[in-house]
């Protein structure tokens, strides 16, 4: 496969150092809200797509659910597999491809694990692959940043010191993408990585879902599942249902 920024960066140990302080409590509260709002039950089959090291998958499994976690990063899956059991499995997988058809009651794509691709056709391919994985009546839960708020609040430059590594981070918005450059020195070695996420709007997502034959039931604006407000909400959290035949 041609090298991509996400293939290199997500497989790097420095990615996990930089983002080690992500809020696991907030993630757990979000999952609890979803379970309550959508009525998950322990017979449901759940896919955690672009699962990273599996924090959401592991928490859902601890709550008693059947979960399959999928991620492109070999290192992420290697780490997550330490938590596998009969009701929790992890696999290396490209989200643009169908994993299994008509298999899952819920497909979760959380924490802005979307919009990484150069071409819009690949984003649509991802949504179609998710739809194919759903049973009739199943739902996609897609949690994405709110591009309007992120762009308006963009901090151009910052420095973070973590584990004695000084990360120099610059951000900008250009050509429809939110860019982040990360540069640092470790053991007298210079490193540079890049993140790039398409600033996908609510309307663009609605078009993706409609094209894939999905009906959007709700769009929430935060992890408490309050209504989405275009100029105020931190997130866009879509609930999209695959219609029954």
Short mmCIF file of C-alpha atoms in Angstrom, two decimals:
data_model
loop_
_atom_site.label_atom_id
_atom_site.label_comp_id
_atom_site.label_asym_id
_atom_site.label_seq_id
_atom_site.Cartn_x
_atom_site.Cartn_y
_atom_site.Cartn_z
CA UNK A 1 0.00 0.00 0.00
CA UNK A 2 1.23 3.49 -0.79
CA UNK A 3 2.52 5.24 2.31
CA UNK A 4 0.01 7.58 3.93
CA UNK A 5 0.39 10.10 6.74
CA UNK A 6 -2.01 8.11 8.93
CA UNK A 7 -0.29 4.80 8.16
CA UNK A 8 3.04 6.18 9.35
CA UNK A 9 1.91 8.43 12.22
CA UNK A 10 -0.62 6.07 13.84
CA UNK A 11 1.96 3.27 13.77
CA UNK A 12 4.54 5.45 15.51
CA UNK A 13 5.11 5.16 19.28
CA UNK A 14 5.29 8.97 19.40
CA UNK A 15 1.62 9.24 18.41
CA UNK A 16 0.67 7.50 21.65
CA UNK A 17 3.11 9.61 23.68
CA UNK A 18 1.66 12.87 22.33
CA UNK A 19 -1.94 11.81 22.93
CA UNK A 20 -1.46 9.80 26.13
CA UNK A 21 -3.60 12.15 28.21
CA UNK A 22 -6.79 11.64 26.23
CA UNK A 23 -9.78 11.63 28.55
CA UNK A 24 -10.75 8.01 29.17
CA UNK A 25 -13.41 9.07 31.67
CA UNK A 26 -15.06 11.28 29.05
CA UNK A 27 -14.95 8.38 26.56
CA UNK A 28 -16.62 6.06 29.09
CA UNK A 29 -19.36 8.58 29.84
CA UNK A 30 -19.99 8.99 26.10
CA UNK A 31 -20.33 5.23 25.66
CA UNK A 32 -22.71 5.04 28.62
CA UNK A 33 -24.90 7.74 27.08
CA UNK A 34 -24.99 5.85 23.76
CA UNK A 35 -25.91 2.58 25.47
CA UNK A 36 -28.78 4.27 27.29
CA UNK A 37 -30.02 6.38 24.38
CA UNK A 38 -29.92 3.63 21.74
CA UNK A 39 -30.81 0.64 23.89
CA UNK A 40 -27.79 -1.59 23.28
CA UNK A 41 -28.29 -5.13 24.55
CA UNK A 42 -25.86 -7.97 25.05
CA UNK A 43 -27.13 -9.89 22.03
CA UNK A 44 -26.06 -7.08 19.72
CA UNK A 45 -22.92 -7.37 17.60
CA UNK A 46 -20.80 -4.20 17.68
CA UNK A 47 -18.00 -3.06 15.38
CA UNK A 48 -15.52 -0.43 16.59
CA UNK A 49 -14.08 0.85 13.31
CA UNK A 50 -10.68 2.59 13.43
CA UNK A 51 -10.45 1.46 17.04
CA UNK A 52 -6.87 2.52 17.74
CA UNK A 53 -5.58 0.58 20.74
CA UNK A 54 -9.16 -0.37 21.55
CA UNK A 55 -10.16 1.86 24.46
CA UNK A 56 -13.82 2.03 23.37
CA UNK A 57 -13.90 -1.64 22.37
CA UNK A 58 -12.44 -2.76 25.70
CA UNK A 59 -14.87 -0.63 27.70
CA UNK A 60 -17.87 -1.92 25.73
CA UNK A 61 -16.70 -5.49 26.25
CA UNK A 62 -16.33 -4.86 29.98
CA UNK A 63 -19.99 -3.79 29.93
CA UNK A 64 -20.86 -7.22 28.50
CA UNK A 65 -21.08 -6.55 24.76
CA UNK A 66 -19.80 -8.52 21.76
CA UNK A 67 -17.25 -6.31 20.01
CA UNK A 68 -14.97 -6.53 16.99
CA UNK A 69 -12.32 -3.80 16.83
CA UNK A 70 -10.74 -2.93 13.47
CA UNK A 71 -7.78 -0.67 12.75
CA UNK A 72 -5.25 -0.15 9.95
CA UNK A 73 -2.32 0.11 12.37
CA UNK A 74 -0.50 -3.14 12.99
CA UNK A 75 0.97 -1.74 16.23
CA UNK A 76 -2.45 -0.69 17.53
CA UNK A 77 -3.95 -4.11 16.89
CA UNK A 78 -0.94 -5.88 18.39
CA UNK A 79 -1.47 -3.86 21.58
CA UNK A 80 -5.26 -4.35 21.62
CA UNK A 81 -5.04 -8.12 21.16
CA UNK A 82 -3.76 -8.45 24.74
CA UNK A 83 -7.38 -7.78 25.80
CA UNK A 84 -9.07 -10.30 23.50
CA UNK A 85 -11.57 -12.85 24.81
CA UNK A 86 -14.50 -14.82 23.39
CA UNK A 87 -16.58 -11.64 23.04
CA UNK A 88 -13.81 -9.24 22.01
CA UNK A 89 -11.67 -9.63 18.87
CA UNK A 90 -9.32 -7.29 17.01
CA UNK A 91 -8.23 -7.33 13.35
CA UNK A 92 -6.07 -5.22 11.03
CA UNK A 93 -8.44 -3.74 8.45
CA UNK A 94 -8.74 -0.86 5.97
CA UNK A 95 -12.01 0.96 6.67
CA UNK A 96 -12.61 1.49 2.94
CA UNK A 97 -13.17 -2.25 2.51
CA UNK A 98 -16.13 -4.36 3.66
CA UNK A 99 -15.19 -6.52 6.66
CA UNK A 100 -18.29 -8.73 6.81
CA UNK A 101 -21.71 -8.15 5.25
CA UNK A 102 -24.95 -7.92 7.27
CA UNK A 103 -23.11 -8.87 10.46
CA UNK A 104 -23.41 -5.99 12.94
CA UNK A 105 -26.17 -4.21 14.83
CA UNK A 106 -23.98 -1.15 15.41
CA UNK A 107 -20.89 0.21 13.68
CA UNK A 108 -19.09 2.80 15.81
CA UNK A 109 -16.58 5.22 14.30
CA UNK A 110 -15.49 7.45 17.16
CA UNK A 111 -13.14 10.30 18.07
CA UNK A 112 -12.72 11.77 14.58
CA UNK A 113 -11.47 8.53 13.02
CA UNK A 114 -12.68 9.66 9.60
CA UNK A 115 -11.85 12.16 6.86
CA UNK A 116 -8.20 11.17 6.47
CA UNK A 117 -8.26 10.49 2.75
CA UNK A 118 -7.21 12.76 -0.07
CA UNK A 119 -10.18 11.95 -2.28
CA UNK A 120 -13.84 12.37 -1.34
CA UNK A 121 -14.63 9.08 -3.10
CA UNK A 122 -12.69 7.25 -0.38
CA UNK A 123 -14.80 8.85 2.36
CA UNK A 124 -17.94 7.67 0.61
CA UNK A 125 -16.38 4.23 0.16
CA UNK A 126 -15.94 4.06 3.96
CA UNK A 127 -19.58 4.91 4.61
CA UNK A 128 -20.74 2.33 2.06
CA UNK A 129 -18.50 -0.31 3.68
CA UNK A 130 -20.02 0.51 7.08
CA UNK A 131 -23.53 0.23 5.62
CA UNK A 132 -22.69 -3.14 4.07
CA UNK A 133 -21.51 -4.42 7.46
CA UNK A 134 -24.82 -3.55 9.14
CA UNK A 135 -27.76 -5.88 9.51
CA UNK A 136 -31.03 -4.41 8.19
CA UNK A 137 -32.21 -1.98 10.87
CA UNK A 138 -28.65 -1.57 12.21
CA UNK A 139 -27.08 1.80 12.93
CA UNK A 140 -23.85 3.69 12.35
CA UNK A 141 -22.63 5.98 15.14
CA UNK A 142 -20.11 8.40 13.64
CA UNK A 143 -18.41 10.90 15.95
CA UNK A 144 -16.58 13.71 14.13
CA UNK A 145 -15.24 17.15 14.95
CA UNK A 146 -17.38 20.21 14.21
CA UNK A 147 -15.30 21.88 11.47
CA UNK A 148 -16.85 25.33 11.98
CA UNK A 149 -15.78 25.51 15.63
CA UNK A 150 -12.38 23.87 15.10
CA UNK A 151 -11.42 26.25 12.29
CA UNK A 152 -12.61 29.32 14.22
CA UNK A 153 -10.66 28.28 17.32
CA UNK A 154 -7.52 27.01 15.59
CA UNK A 155 -4.33 27.66 17.60
CA UNK A 156 -1.59 28.24 14.98
CA UNK A 157 1.36 27.22 17.16
CA UNK A 158 1.93 25.43 20.47
CA UNK A 159 4.60 23.45 22.29
CA UNK A 160 3.94 20.40 24.46
CA UNK A 161 6.57 18.70 26.60
CA UNK A 162 5.73 15.06 27.30
CA UNK A 163 8.21 12.48 28.62
CA UNK A 164 11.04 14.97 28.07
CA UNK A 165 10.12 15.30 24.39
CA UNK A 166 9.33 18.82 23.18
CA UNK A 167 6.64 18.57 20.51
CA UNK A 168 6.36 21.66 18.28
CA UNK A 169 2.87 21.73 16.76
CA UNK A 170 1.57 24.04 14.04
CA UNK A 171 -1.97 24.02 12.66
CA UNK A 172 -3.70 25.63 9.72
CA UNK A 173 -6.74 25.26 7.48
CA UNK A 174 -6.12 25.03 3.73
CA UNK A 175 -7.80 23.52 0.67
CA UNK A 176 -10.66 22.04 2.67
CA UNK A 177 -8.41 20.26 5.21
CA UNK A 178 -7.35 20.94 8.78
CA UNK A 179 -3.58 20.38 8.92
CA UNK A 180 -1.33 19.70 11.89
CA UNK A 181 2.47 19.46 11.65
CA UNK A 182 4.32 17.82 14.53
CA UNK A 183 8.10 18.19 14.85
CA UNK A 184 10.40 17.08 17.67
CA UNK A 185 13.81 15.74 18.61
CA UNK A 186 14.38 12.49 20.51
CA UNK A 187 17.81 11.03 21.25
CA UNK A 188 19.42 13.50 18.85
CA UNK A 189 17.11 12.31 16.05
CA UNK A 190 14.79 14.75 14.27
CA UNK A 191 11.21 13.65 13.53
CA UNK A 192 8.39 15.25 11.57
CA UNK A 193 4.83 13.99 11.15
CA UNK A 194 1.72 15.41 9.60
CA UNK A 195 -1.99 15.07 10.33
CA UNK A 196 -4.64 16.02 7.80
CA UNK A 197 -8.40 15.78 8.30
CA UNK A 198 -11.00 16.97 5.83
CA UNK A 199 -13.29 19.65 7.26
CA UNK A 200 -16.44 17.71 6.38
CA UNK A 201 -19.68 19.62 6.94
CA UNK A 202 -22.98 18.31 8.22
CA UNK A 203 -24.47 18.57 4.72
CA UNK A 204 -21.62 16.57 3.21
CA UNK A 205 -22.16 13.82 5.77
CA UNK A 206 -25.88 13.80 5.04
CA UNK A 207 -25.04 13.29 1.35
CA UNK A 208 -22.67 10.41 2.18
CA UNK A 209 -25.30 8.69 4.30
CA UNK A 210 -28.09 9.18 1.77
CA UNK A 211 -25.93 7.85 -1.07
CA UNK A 212 -25.15 4.76 1.02
CA UNK A 213 -28.86 4.13 1.65
CA UNK A 214 -28.82 5.25 5.28
CA UNK A 215 -31.36 7.41 7.09
CA UNK A 216 -29.94 9.94 9.58
CA UNK A 217 -32.01 9.78 12.75
CA UNK A 218 -30.10 12.34 14.82
CA UNK A 219 -27.05 14.60 14.97
CA UNK A 220 -25.75 15.41 18.45
CA UNK A 221 -23.28 18.14 19.33
CA UNK A 222 -21.39 16.73 22.32
CA UNK A 223 -20.77 13.62 24.39
CA UNK A 224 -23.81 14.38 26.55
CA UNK A 225 -25.85 13.92 23.34
CA UNK A 226 -27.28 17.42 23.27
CA UNK A 227 -28.56 18.76 19.91
CA UNK A 228 -25.97 19.86 17.34
CA UNK A 229 -25.51 23.63 16.99
CA UNK A 230 -23.42 24.61 13.98
CA UNK A 231 -21.51 27.50 15.60
CA UNK A 232 -21.31 26.16 19.16
CA UNK A 233 -21.05 22.38 19.31
CA UNK A 234 -17.70 20.65 19.75
CA UNK A 235 -18.75 17.52 17.86
CA UNK A 236 -21.05 16.16 15.16
CA UNK A 237 -22.30 12.75 16.31
CA UNK A 238 -24.49 11.12 13.67
CA UNK A 239 -26.88 8.23 14.19
CA UNK A 240 -27.67 6.72 10.78
CA UNK A 241 -29.92 3.70 10.27
CA UNK A 242 -29.89 1.04 7.57
CA UNK A 243 -33.46 0.51 6.47
CA UNK A 244 -35.03 -2.91 6.67
CA UNK A 245 -35.84 -4.64 3.38
#
